[in-house]
Amino acid sequence: MKPRARIIATLGPASRDESTIRRLMQAGMNVARINFSHGNHDEHAELIKRIRKISNAINHPTAILLDLQGPKIRVGELGKGKATLVSGETLTITTKAISGDEKKISVDYDDLPNSVQPGHRILLDDGKIELTVKTIGTDTVETEIITGGILKPHKGVNIPGGDLSIQAFTEKDLEDLKFGLEQGGDLIALSFVRSANDIGHLRQTIAKVAPESADIPIIAKLERPEAIDNLREIMQAADGVMVARGDLGVEISPETVPVVQKRIIEMANQHGRVVITATQMLESMISSPRPTRAEASDVANAIFDGTDAVMLSGETAVGKYPVETVKMMASIISQSETHMQEWGHIEIKFDDDLPHDNARYITLAAKALAQDKDVTAIAVFTQSGRTARLMSKARPDVPILAFTPIQNTYQRLSLYWGVIPTLIPHAESVEKMLAHVEAGMIRATSLKPGQEVIIIAGFPIGTKGPANFTLLHTIRQR
């Protein structure tokens, strides 16, 4: 059985050649992630070109996720290339550019003294090194080293609980956004989201710099404690969310991350939003051909909780076994999905804050009809992809085939749980629509004449607007 949850794979040095990209798609990659924290525009342009070429060649629709870097606070240069920080010693952090050592280091965040208070924690290198703020100067912060270690230049700095005066959207993000939209990216992931205002700002920016891409779905990366505090409003503003467990696990206590993950997935499902579970899912496969048992359980539990997609980062970008990792991910998903009735914890109950349009009720009715009437599949005609997304969130037991005449929508549909995208000519009548359904379903499934399918579309046929009718159709002898 093919996985219904989607697999996002980050492409990088280990997976950028055509042969590997092809094998990743054949192994089950549905979305290719371009990480703007690494590489340059020339490299990314060539990579996007390869993805499109191979996707078209093997008829495997693949969405491209443009992951914006967002603001990063980093350690400055170190005189000896590294510094050994000893627990109990004092370390001064300055906002001035210096060549640091064991006693004093610099960071590239000018407002650090105004963002912390005595007693605040400062974490270096993904939390491996922990400091506590003692005193604050004009451009310095004096800290005590709580957990020491070897620090290297340009490592990340996290300030849990700090009042950071950093914008979620940087000048680098703007340049990367313009480039990515010019290259035809399908989805945007925004880092450092703290409130719905961050999503609104990005939408306004896209409308200004690339109005033809104004409808591109935005995925809010949930990395900050403020995002969890403002989860409902972010959920309403974004098209989807990503549980970015790496940064989140540094900013909040690690033991609370599993609970927060479950809460995010549940709320995303209630709001009809896509939810991606990310970071360290099969991390041991960066260097090992097999995952740990704990990693396999982690992926399975995300599936049982109702995530739409699971994401691989270093495993496929720089790991030794990128293709094997995607195969393993697909295998774990498939095995988990065969046991959803036993262990799944998904309650389909759309939140009352959702717009009360026809599409919301029609998708739930189609799921109920599919169960009661024992139909073979559900076909959705969609222009923007929204009806397909809502049908996906309803989690029917039968395949969902989404038909669209729009290339961008066709690619974006690859992110939605259980959806099989099909690109079709524009249909202007019910008869033409039914012909497309029958041809597409026979190609993509094991449908036979005489079997029944549910068709969801908007009327008049071919017009843009929410779905407003459902048709029970019997496949005819061709």
CSV table of C-alpha atoms in Angstrom, one decimal:
chain,number,residue,atom,x,y,z
A,1,MET,CA,0.0,0.0,0.0
A,2,LYS,CA,1.4,3.4,-1.0
A,3,PRO,CA,1.7,5.9,2.0
A,4,ARG,CA,-1.1,8.4,2.3
A,5,ALA,CA,0.9,10.7,4.5
A,6,ARG,CA,3.3,12.8,2.5
A,7,ILE,CA,7.1,12.7,2.6
A,8,ILE,CA,9.1,15.9,2.4
A,9,ALA,CA,12.8,15.5,1.7
A,10,THR,CA,15.4,18.2,1.9
A,11,LEU,CA,17.7,18.3,-1.1
A,12,GLY,CA,21.4,19.1,-0.6
A,13,PRO,CA,24.9,17.9,-1.5
A,14,ALA,CA,24.0,14.2,-1.0
A,15,SER,CA,20.9,14.4,-3.2
A,16,ARG,CA,21.2,17.1,-5.8
A,17,ASP,CA,22.2,15.0,-8.8
A,18,GLU,CA,19.6,13.8,-11.3
A,19,SER,CA,20.0,10.1,-10.5
A,20,THR,CA,19.4,10.6,-6.8
A,21,ILE,CA,16.5,12.9,-7.3
A,22,ARG,CA,14.8,10.4,-9.6
A,23,ARG,CA,15.3,7.6,-7.0
A,24,LEU,CA,14.0,9.8,-4.2
A,25,MET,CA,10.8,10.4,-6.2
A,26,GLN,CA,10.5,6.7,-7.0
A,27,ALA,CA,11.1,5.9,-3.3
A,28,GLY,CA,8.2,8.1,-2.2
A,29,MET,CA,9.3,11.8,-2.0
A,30,ASN,CA,6.3,14.0,-2.6
A,31,VAL,CA,7.8,17.4,-1.7
A,32,ALA,CA,11.3,18.6,-2.3
A,33,ARG,CA,12.5,21.1,0.3
A,34,ILE,CA,14.9,23.9,-0.8
A,35,ASN,CA,16.6,25.1,2.4
A,36,PHE,CA,17.8,28.7,1.9
A,37,SER,CA,20.0,28.5,5.0
A,38,HIS,CA,22.5,26.7,2.7
A,39,GLY,CA,23.7,27.1,-0.9
A,40,ASN,CA,23.3,30.0,-3.4
A,41,HIS,CA,20.8,31.0,-6.0
A,42,ASP,CA,22.7,29.5,-8.9
A,43,GLU,CA,22.8,26.1,-7.1
A,44,HIS,CA,19.1,26.4,-6.2
A,45,ALA,CA,18.1,27.3,-9.7
A,46,GLU,CA,19.8,24.3,-11.2
A,47,LEU,CA,18.3,22.1,-8.5
A,48,ILE,CA,14.7,23.3,-9.2
A,49,LYS,CA,15.3,22.8,-12.9
A,50,ARG,CA,16.3,19.2,-12.2
A,51,ILE,CA,13.3,18.5,-10.0
A,52,ARG,CA,10.9,19.8,-12.6
A,53,LYS,CA,12.6,17.8,-15.4
A,54,ILE,CA,12.5,14.5,-13.6
A,55,SER,CA,9.0,15.0,-12.2
A,56,ASN,CA,7.7,15.6,-15.7
A,57,ALA,CA,9.7,12.7,-17.1
A,58,ILE,CA,8.4,10.1,-14.7
A,59,ASN,CA,4.9,11.6,-14.2
A,60,HIS,CA,5.5,12.1,-10.5
A,61,PRO,CA,4.0,15.4,-9.3
A,62,THR,CA,6.4,16.9,-6.8
A,63,ALA,CA,5.9,20.2,-4.9
A,64,ILE,CA,8.8,22.5,-4.2
A,65,LEU,CA,8.9,23.9,-0.7
A,66,LEU,CA,10.9,27.1,-0.4
A,67,ASP,CA,12.1,27.3,3.2
A,68,LEU,CA,13.2,30.8,4.1
A,69,GLN,CA,16.1,31.0,6.6
A,70,GLY,CA,14.6,33.8,8.8
A,71,PRO,CA,16.7,35.6,11.4
A,72,LYS,CA,19.6,33.8,13.0
A,73,ILE,CA,21.7,35.0,15.9
A,74,ARG,CA,25.2,33.6,15.6
A,75,VAL,CA,28.5,33.5,17.4
A,76,GLY,CA,31.2,35.6,15.8
A,77,GLU,CA,34.8,34.7,14.9
A,78,LEU,CA,37.0,32.9,17.4
A,79,GLY,CA,40.8,33.6,17.4
A,80,LYS,CA,41.9,30.0,17.6
A,81,GLY,CA,39.0,28.6,15.5
A,82,LYS,CA,37.3,27.3,18.7
A,83,ALA,CA,37.0,28.1,22.4
A,84,THR,CA,36.7,25.6,25.3
A,85,LEU,CA,34.1,26.9,27.7
A,86,VAL,CA,34.4,25.6,31.2
A,87,SER,CA,31.4,25.2,33.6
A,88,GLY,CA,31.5,27.7,36.4
A,89,GLU,CA,33.6,30.2,34.6
A,90,THR,CA,32.5,33.7,33.5
A,91,LEU,CA,31.9,34.4,29.8
A,92,THR,CA,31.3,37.9,28.5
A,93,ILE,CA,29.2,38.3,25.3
A,94,THR,CA,29.7,41.5,23.3
A,95,THR,CA,27.7,42.9,20.4
A,96,LYS,CA,30.9,44.4,18.9
A,97,ALA,CA,32.8,42.4,16.3
A,98,ILE,CA,35.8,40.9,18.0
A,99,SER,CA,38.0,37.7,17.7
A,100,GLY,CA,36.6,35.8,20.6
A,101,ASP,CA,38.2,33.4,23.1
A,102,GLU,CA,37.4,31.5,26.3
A,103,LYS,CA,36.6,34.7,28.2
A,104,LYS,CA,34.8,36.8,25.7
A,105,ILE,CA,32.8,36.1,22.5
A,106,SER,CA,30.8,38.3,20.1
A,107,VAL,CA,27.3,37.8,18.6
A,108,ASP,CA,25.7,39.5,15.6
A,109,TYR,CA,22.7,40.8,17.5
A,110,ASP,CA,23.1,44.5,18.5
A,111,ASP,CA,20.0,44.5,20.8
A,112,LEU,CA,21.2,41.6,23.0
A,113,PRO,CA,21.6,43.8,26.2
A,114,ASN,CA,18.0,45.0,25.9
A,115,SER,CA,16.6,41.6,25.2
A,116,VAL,CA,17.7,39.7,28.3
A,117,GLN,CA,17.4,40.1,32.1
A,118,PRO,CA,19.6,38.7,34.9
A,119,GLY,CA,18.7,35.0,35.3
A,120,HIS,CA,17.8,34.5,31.7
A,121,ARG,CA,19.4,31.5,29.9
A,122,ILE,CA,21.4,31.9,26.7
A,123,LEU,CA,22.0,28.7,24.7
A,124,LEU,CA,24.8,28.1,22.2
A,125,ASP,CA,25.1,25.5,19.5
A,126,ASP,CA,21.5,24.1,19.6
A,127,GLY,CA,21.6,24.1,23.4
A,128,LYS,CA,24.8,22.1,23.9
A,129,ILE,CA,26.3,25.0,25.9
A,130,GLU,CA,24.2,26.8,28.5
A,131,LEU,CA,24.9,30.2,30.0
A,132,THR,CA,23.0,32.2,32.7
A,133,VAL,CA,22.9,36.0,32.5
A,134,LYS,CA,24.5,37.8,35.5
A,135,THR,CA,24.9,41.5,34.6
A,136,ILE,CA,24.1,43.6,31.7
A,137,GLY,CA,26.2,46.5,30.2
A,138,THR,CA,25.7,48.9,27.3
A,139,ASP,CA,27.0,46.5,24.7
A,140,THR,CA,27.9,43.5,26.8
A,141,VAL,CA,26.2,40.7,28.8
A,142,GLU,CA,28.2,38.9,31.5
A,143,THR,CA,27.2,35.3,31.9
A,144,GLU,CA,28.1,32.2,34.0
A,145,ILE,CA,28.8,29.1,32.1
A,146,ILE,CA,26.4,26.4,33.4
A,147,THR,CA,27.2,23.7,30.8
A,148,GLY,CA,30.5,24.0,29.1
A,149,GLY,CA,31.8,22.6,25.9
A,150,ILE,CA,33.8,23.3,22.7
A,151,LEU,CA,32.4,26.3,20.9
A,152,LYS,CA,33.1,26.9,17.2
A,153,PRO,CA,32.5,30.1,15.2
A,154,HIS,CA,29.1,30.9,13.7
A,155,LYS,CA,27.1,28.5,15.9
A,156,GLY,CA,23.5,29.5,16.6
A,157,VAL,CA,22.4,31.4,19.7
A,158,ASN,CA,19.0,30.9,21.4
A,159,ILE,CA,17.6,33.1,24.1
A,160,PRO,CA,14.5,31.2,25.6
A,161,GLY,CA,12.2,33.8,27.1
A,162,GLY,CA,14.1,36.7,25.8
A,163,ASP,CA,12.2,39.7,24.3
A,164,LEU,CA,13.8,39.6,20.9
A,165,SER,CA,13.4,42.7,18.7
A,166,ILE,CA,14.0,40.7,15.5
A,167,GLN,CA,11.7,40.7,12.5
A,168,ALA,CA,10.7,37.2,11.2
A,169,PHE,CA,11.3,38.4,7.6
A,170,THR,CA,14.8,39.6,6.8
A,171,GLU,CA,16.5,41.2,3.8
A,172,LYS,CA,18.0,37.9,2.8
A,173,ASP,CA,14.5,36.3,3.0
A,174,LEU,CA,13.2,39.0,0.6
A,175,GLU,CA,15.9,38.2,-1.9
A,176,ASP,CA,15.3,34.5,-1.5
A,177,LEU,CA,11.6,34.9,-1.8
A,178,LYS,CA,11.8,36.9,-5.1
A,179,PHE,CA,14.2,34.3,-6.5
A,180,GLY,CA,12.1,31.4,-5.4
A,181,LEU,CA,8.9,32.8,-6.8
A,182,GLU,CA,10.6,33.6,-10.1
A,183,GLN,CA,11.8,29.9,-10.2
A,184,GLY,CA,8.2,28.7,-9.7
A,185,GLY,CA,8.3,27.4,-6.1
A,186,ASP,CA,5.0,25.9,-4.9
A,187,LEU,CA,5.0,26.5,-1.2
A,188,ILE,CA,6.7,29.0,1.2
A,189,ALA,CA,7.9,28.1,4.8
A,190,LEU,CA,8.3,31.1,7.0
A,191,SER,CA,10.8,30.8,9.9
A,192,PHE,CA,10.6,32.6,13.3
A,193,VAL,CA,6.9,33.0,13.3
A,194,ARG,CA,5.6,34.6,16.5
A,195,SER,CA,2.1,35.9,15.6
A,196,ALA,CA,-0.4,36.1,12.8
A,197,ASN,CA,1.1,39.5,11.9
A,198,ASP,CA,4.2,37.7,10.6
A,199,ILE,CA,2.1,35.7,8.1
A,200,GLY,CA,0.2,38.9,7.1
A,201,HIS,CA,3.4,40.7,6.4
A,202,LEU,CA,4.7,37.9,4.2
A,203,ARG,CA,1.4,37.8,2.2
A,204,GLN,CA,1.6,41.6,1.7
A,205,THR,CA,5.2,41.3,0.5
A,206,ILE,CA,4.3,38.5,-2.0
A,207,ALA,CA,1.4,40.5,-3.3
A,208,LYS,CA,3.8,43.4,-3.9
A,209,VAL,CA,6.8,41.7,-5.4
A,210,ALA,CA,5.0,38.9,-7.2
A,211,PRO,CA,1.2,39.5,-7.4
A,212,GLU,CA,0.8,36.5,-9.8
A,213,SER,CA,1.9,34.3,-6.8
A,214,ALA,CA,-0.4,35.9,-4.2
A,215,ASP,CA,-2.2,32.6,-3.6
A,216,ILE,CA,0.9,30.6,-2.8
A,217,PRO,CA,0.4,28.5,0.4
A,218,ILE,CA,2.3,29.7,3.4
A,219,ILE,CA,3.6,27.2,6.0
A,220,ALA,CA,4.3,28.8,9.4
A,221,LYS,CA,7.3,27.1,11.1
A,222,LEU,CA,6.5,26.8,14.8
A,223,GLU,CA,9.9,27.3,16.5
A,224,ARG,CA,9.3,29.9,19.2
A,225,PRO,CA,7.3,29.8,22.5
A,226,GLU,CA,5.4,32.9,21.4
A,227,ALA,CA,4.1,30.9,18.4
A,228,ILE,CA,2.6,28.3,20.8
A,229,ASP,CA,1.0,31.0,22.8
A,230,ASN,CA,-0.6,32.5,19.6
A,231,LEU,CA,-1.2,29.1,18.0
A,232,ARG,CA,-4.9,29.6,17.1
A,233,GLU,CA,-4.5,33.0,15.4
A,234,ILE,CA,-1.4,31.7,13.5
A,235,MET,CA,-3.5,28.6,12.4
A,236,GLN,CA,-6.2,30.9,11.1
A,237,ALA,CA,-3.7,33.1,9.1
A,238,ALA,CA,-1.5,30.4,7.6
A,239,ASP,CA,-2.3,27.6,5.1
A,240,GLY,CA,-0.3,25.1,7.1
A,241,VAL,CA,2.1,24.7,10.0
A,242,MET,CA,5.4,22.9,10.6
A,243,VAL,CA,6.3,21.4,14.0
A,244,ALA,CA,9.9,22.5,13.9
A,245,ARG,CA,11.0,20.3,16.8
A,246,GLY,CA,14.7,21.2,16.7
A,247,ASP,CA,14.5,24.9,17.5
A,248,LEU,CA,11.3,24.3,19.5
A,249,GLY,CA,13.1,21.8,21.7
A,250,VAL,CA,15.8,24.4,22.5
A,251,GLU,CA,13.4,27.2,23.2
A,252,ILE,CA,11.1,25.1,25.4
A,253,SER,CA,11.9,22.2,27.6
A,254,PRO,CA,12.4,19.0,25.6
A,255,GLU,CA,10.0,17.0,27.8
A,256,THR,CA,7.1,19.3,26.7
A,257,VAL,CA,7.8,19.0,23.0
A,258,PRO,CA,5.7,15.7,22.5
A,259,VAL,CA,2.7,17.3,24.2
A,260,VAL,CA,3.0,20.5,22.1
A,261,GLN,CA,3.4,18.4,18.9
A,262,LYS,CA,0.1,16.6,19.6
A,263,ARG,CA,-1.7,19.8,20.4
A,264,ILE,CA,-0.5,21.4,17.1
A,265,ILE,CA,-1.5,18.4,15.0
A,266,GLU,CA,-4.9,18.3,16.6
A,267,MET,CA,-5.6,22.0,16.1
A,268,ALA,CA,-4.3,21.9,12.5
A,269,ASN,CA,-6.8,19.1,11.8
A,270,GLN,CA,-9.6,21.1,13.4
A,271,HIS,CA,-8.8,24.1,11.3
A,272,GLY,CA,-8.4,22.3,8.1
A,273,ARG,CA,-4.7,23.2,7.9
A,274,VAL,CA,-1.8,21.1,6.6
A,275,VAL,CA,0.5,20.0,9.4
A,276,ILE,CA,4.1,18.9,8.9
A,277,THR,CA,6.1,17.1,11.6
A,278,ALA,CA,9.8,17.8,11.2
A,279,THR,CA,13.3,17.4,12.6
A,280,GLN,CA,15.4,14.4,13.7
A,281,MET,CA,12.7,11.9,12.5
A,282,LEU,CA,15.3,9.4,11.2
A,283,GLU,CA,18.5,11.3,12.1
A,284,SER,CA,20.6,8.2,12.8
A,285,MET,CA,20.2,7.4,9.1
A,286,ILE,CA,22.6,10.2,8.3
A,287,SER,CA,25.3,7.7,9.0
A,288,SER,CA,23.5,4.4,9.4
A,289,PRO,CA,21.5,2.3,6.8
A,290,ARG,CA,18.8,1.6,9.4
A,291,PRO,CA,17.0,3.8,11.9
A,292,THR,CA,16.8,3.3,15.7
A,293,ARG,CA,13.6,1.7,17.1
A,294,ALA,CA,12.8,4.9,18.8
A,295,GLU,CA,12.9,6.8,15.5
A,296,ALA,CA,10.6,4.4,13.9
A,297,SER,CA,8.2,4.8,16.8
A,298,ASP,CA,8.5,8.5,16.5
A,299,VAL,CA,7.4,8.5,12.9
A,300,ALA,CA,4.6,6.1,13.5
A,301,ASN,CA,3.2,8.1,16.4
A,302,ALA,CA,3.2,11.2,14.3
A,303,ILE,CA,1.1,9.3,11.7
A,304,PHE,CA,-1.2,8.0,14.4
A,305,ASP,CA,-1.7,11.5,15.7
A,306,GLY,CA,-2.8,12.7,12.3
A,307,THR,CA,0.1,14.6,10.7
A,308,ASP,CA,-0.3,15.2,7.0
A,309,ALA,CA,3.4,15.0,6.3
A,310,VAL,CA,6.8,14.1,7.8
A,311,MET,CA,10.0,15.8,6.9
A,312,LEU,CA,13.6,14.7,6.4
A,313,SER,CA,16.4,17.3,6.8
A,314,GLY,CA,20.0,16.2,7.1
A,315,GLU,CA,19.0,12.6,6.4
A,316,THR,CA,18.5,13.3,2.8
A,317,ALA,CA,20.5,16.6,2.4
A,318,VAL,CA,23.9,15.4,3.6
A,319,GLY,CA,23.4,11.8,4.8
A,320,LYS,CA,25.0,8.7,3.4
A,321,TYR,CA,21.7,7.0,2.6
A,322,PRO,CA,19.2,9.5,1.3
A,323,VAL,CA,17.2,7.1,-0.9
A,324,GLU,CA,17.2,4.4,1.7
A,325,THR,CA,15.9,6.9,4.2
A,326,VAL,CA,12.9,7.8,2.1
A,327,LYS,CA,12.2,4.1,1.5
A,328,MET,CA,12.3,3.5,5.2
A,329,MET,CA,10.1,6.5,5.9
A,330,ALA,CA,7.6,5.2,3.3
A,331,SER,CA,7.6,1.7,4.8
A,332,ILE,CA,7.0,3.0,8.4
A,333,ILE,CA,4.1,5.2,7.2
A,334,SER,CA,2.5,2.3,5.3
A,335,GLN,CA,2.8,0.0,8.2
A,336,SER,CA,1.4,2.6,10.6
A,337,GLU,CA,-1.5,3.4,8.3
A,338,THR,CA,-2.6,-0.2,8.1
A,339,HIS,CA,-3.2,0.0,11.9
A,340,MET,CA,-4.9,3.4,12.0
A,341,GLN,CA,-8.2,2.0,13.2
A,342,GLU,CA,-6.4,0.4,16.2
A,343,TRP,CA,-4.1,3.1,17.2
A,344,GLY,CA,-5.0,6.3,15.3
A,345,HIS,CA,-6.2,9.3,17.4
A,346,ILE,CA,-7.8,11.6,14.8
A,347,GLU,CA,-11.1,13.2,15.5
A,348,ILE,CA,-12.4,15.0,12.5
A,349,LYS,CA,-14.3,18.0,13.9
A,350,PHE,CA,-13.7,21.2,12.0
A,351,ASP,CA,-13.4,24.3,14.3
A,352,ASP,CA,-16.3,26.7,14.4
A,353,ASP,CA,-13.8,29.5,13.4
A,354,LEU,CA,-13.6,28.0,9.9
A,355,PRO,CA,-15.6,29.7,7.2
A,356,HIS,CA,-19.0,28.1,6.9
A,357,ASP,CA,-18.9,27.6,3.2
A,358,ASN,CA,-20.3,24.7,1.1
A,359,ALA,CA,-16.9,23.0,0.6
A,360,ARG,CA,-16.5,22.4,4.4
A,361,TYR,CA,-19.8,20.5,4.7
A,362,ILE,CA,-19.6,18.8,1.3
A,363,THR,CA,-16.3,17.1,2.1
A,364,LEU,CA,-17.6,15.8,5.4
A,365,ALA,CA,-20.8,14.6,3.6
A,366,ALA,CA,-18.7,12.9,0.9
A,367,LYS,CA,-16.7,11.0,3.6
A,368,ALA,CA,-19.9,9.8,5.2
A,369,LEU,CA,-21.4,8.8,1.8
A,370,ALA,CA,-18.2,6.9,0.9
A,371,GLN,CA,-18.6,4.9,4.1
A,372,ASP,CA,-22.3,4.2,3.8
A,373,LYS,CA,-22.4,3.5,0.1
A,374,ASP,CA,-19.2,1.5,-0.2
A,375,VAL,CA,-17.9,3.7,-3.0
A,376,THR,CA,-14.4,3.0,-4.5
A,377,ALA,CA,-12.9,6.5,-4.6
A,378,ILE,CA,-13.6,10.3,-4.3
A,379,ALA,CA,-12.9,12.6,-7.2
A,380,VAL,CA,-12.4,16.4,-6.5
A,381,PHE,CA,-12.3,19.1,-9.1
A,382,THR,CA,-10.4,22.0,-7.9
A,383,GLN,CA,-8.9,25.3,-9.1
A,384,SER,CA,-7.0,26.4,-6.0
A,385,GLY,CA,-6.6,23.1,-4.2
A,386,ARG,CA,-8.6,24.2,-1.2
A,387,THR,CA,-11.5,21.6,-1.7
A,388,ALA,CA,-8.9,18.9,-2.1
A,389,ARG,CA,-7.2,20.0,1.1
A,390,LEU,CA,-10.5,19.9,3.0
A,391,MET,CA,-11.3,16.5,1.6
A,392,SER,CA,-7.9,15.3,2.7
A,393,LYS,CA,-8.4,16.6,6.2
A,394,ALA,CA,-11.7,14.7,6.4
A,395,ARG,CA,-9.6,11.5,6.1
A,396,PRO,CA,-11.8,9.2,4.0
A,397,ASP,CA,-10.9,5.5,3.8
A,398,VAL,CA,-11.0,5.6,0.0
A,399,PRO,CA,-8.5,7.2,-2.4
A,400,ILE,CA,-8.9,10.9,-3.2
A,401,LEU,CA,-8.2,11.9,-6.8
A,402,ALA,CA,-7.8,15.6,-7.3
A,403,PHE,CA,-8.3,16.9,-10.9
A,404,THR,CA,-7.1,20.4,-11.9
A,405,PRO,CA,-6.3,22.2,-15.1
A,406,ILE,CA,-3.8,24.5,-13.3
A,407,GLN,CA,-0.2,23.5,-13.2
A,408,ASN,CA,0.7,25.2,-9.9
A,409,THR,CA,-2.3,23.6,-8.2
A,410,TYR,CA,-1.3,20.2,-9.6
A,411,GLN,CA,2.1,20.5,-8.0
A,412,ARG,CA,0.9,21.8,-4.7
A,413,LEU,CA,-1.6,19.0,-4.3
A,414,SER,CA,1.4,16.7,-3.7
A,415,LEU,CA,1.6,18.0,-0.1
A,416,TYR,CA,-2.0,16.9,0.8
A,417,TRP,CA,-2.5,13.7,2.7
A,418,GLY,CA,-4.0,10.9,0.6
A,419,VAL,CA,-4.4,13.1,-2.6
A,420,ILE,CA,-3.5,11.7,-6.0
A,421,PRO,CA,-3.1,14.8,-8.3
A,422,THR,CA,-4.1,14.6,-11.9
A,423,LEU,CA,-3.6,17.4,-14.5
A,424,ILE,CA,-6.5,17.7,-17.0
A,425,PRO,CA,-7.7,19.9,-19.7
A,426,HIS,CA,-10.2,22.6,-18.8
A,427,ALA,CA,-13.7,21.0,-18.5
A,428,GLU,CA,-16.7,23.2,-19.3
A,429,SER,CA,-19.5,20.6,-19.0
A,430,VAL,CA,-20.5,17.8,-16.7
A,431,GLU,CA,-20.0,15.3,-19.6
A,432,LYS,CA,-16.4,16.4,-20.1
A,433,MET,CA,-15.8,16.4,-16.3
A,434,LEU,CA,-17.0,12.8,-16.1
A,435,ALA,CA,-14.8,11.7,-19.0
A,436,HIS,CA,-11.8,13.2,-17.2
A,437,VAL,CA,-12.8,11.4,-14.0
A,438,GLU,CA,-13.2,8.0,-15.6
A,439,ALA,CA,-10.0,8.2,-17.6
A,440,GLY,CA,-7.9,9.5,-14.7
A,441,MET,CA,-9.3,7.1,-12.1
A,442,ILE,CA,-8.8,4.0,-14.3
A,443,ARG,CA,-5.2,5.1,-14.9
A,444,ALA,CA,-4.5,5.8,-11.2
A,445,THR,CA,-6.5,3.1,-9.4
A,446,SER,CA,-7.9,-0.4,-10.0
A,447,LEU,CA,-11.3,0.9,-10.8
A,448,LYS,CA,-13.5,-1.2,-13.1
A,449,PRO,CA,-16.8,-0.4,-14.9
A,450,GLY,CA,-19.8,-0.7,-12.7
A,451,GLN,CA,-18.0,0.6,-9.6
A,452,GLU,CA,-19.2,3.9,-8.0
A,453,VAL,CA,-17.3,7.0,-7.2
A,454,ILE,CA,-18.2,10.3,-5.5
A,455,ILE,CA,-17.5,13.5,-7.5
A,456,ILE,CA,-17.1,16.9,-5.8
A,457,ALA,CA,-17.0,20.1,-7.9
A,458,GLY,CA,-18.2,23.6,-8.2
A,459,PHE,CA,-21.1,24.6,-10.4
A,460,PRO,CA,-21.1,26.0,-13.1
A,461,ILE,CA,-18.4,23.6,-14.2
A,462,GLY,CA,-15.1,25.3,-14.9
A,463,THR,CA,-15.7,28.4,-12.8
A,464,LYS,CA,-13.6,29.4,-9.8
A,465,GLY,CA,-15.3,29.1,-6.5
A,466,PRO,CA,-16.0,26.8,-3.6
A,467,ALA,CA,-17.4,23.3,-4.2
A,468,ASN,CA,-21.1,23.2,-4.1
A,469,PHE,CA,-22.3,19.9,-5.4
A,470,THR,CA,-21.7,16.2,-5.0
A,471,LEU,CA,-22.5,13.5,-7.6
A,472,LEU,CA,-22.6,9.7,-7.1
A,473,HIS,CA,-21.4,8.3,-10.4
A,474,THR,CA,-21.1,4.7,-11.8
A,475,ILE,CA,-18.0,4.1,-14.0
A,476,ARG,CA,-19.2,3.2,-17.4
A,477,GLN,CA,-17.9,0.6,-19.9
A,478,ARG,CA,-15.5,2.3,-22.2
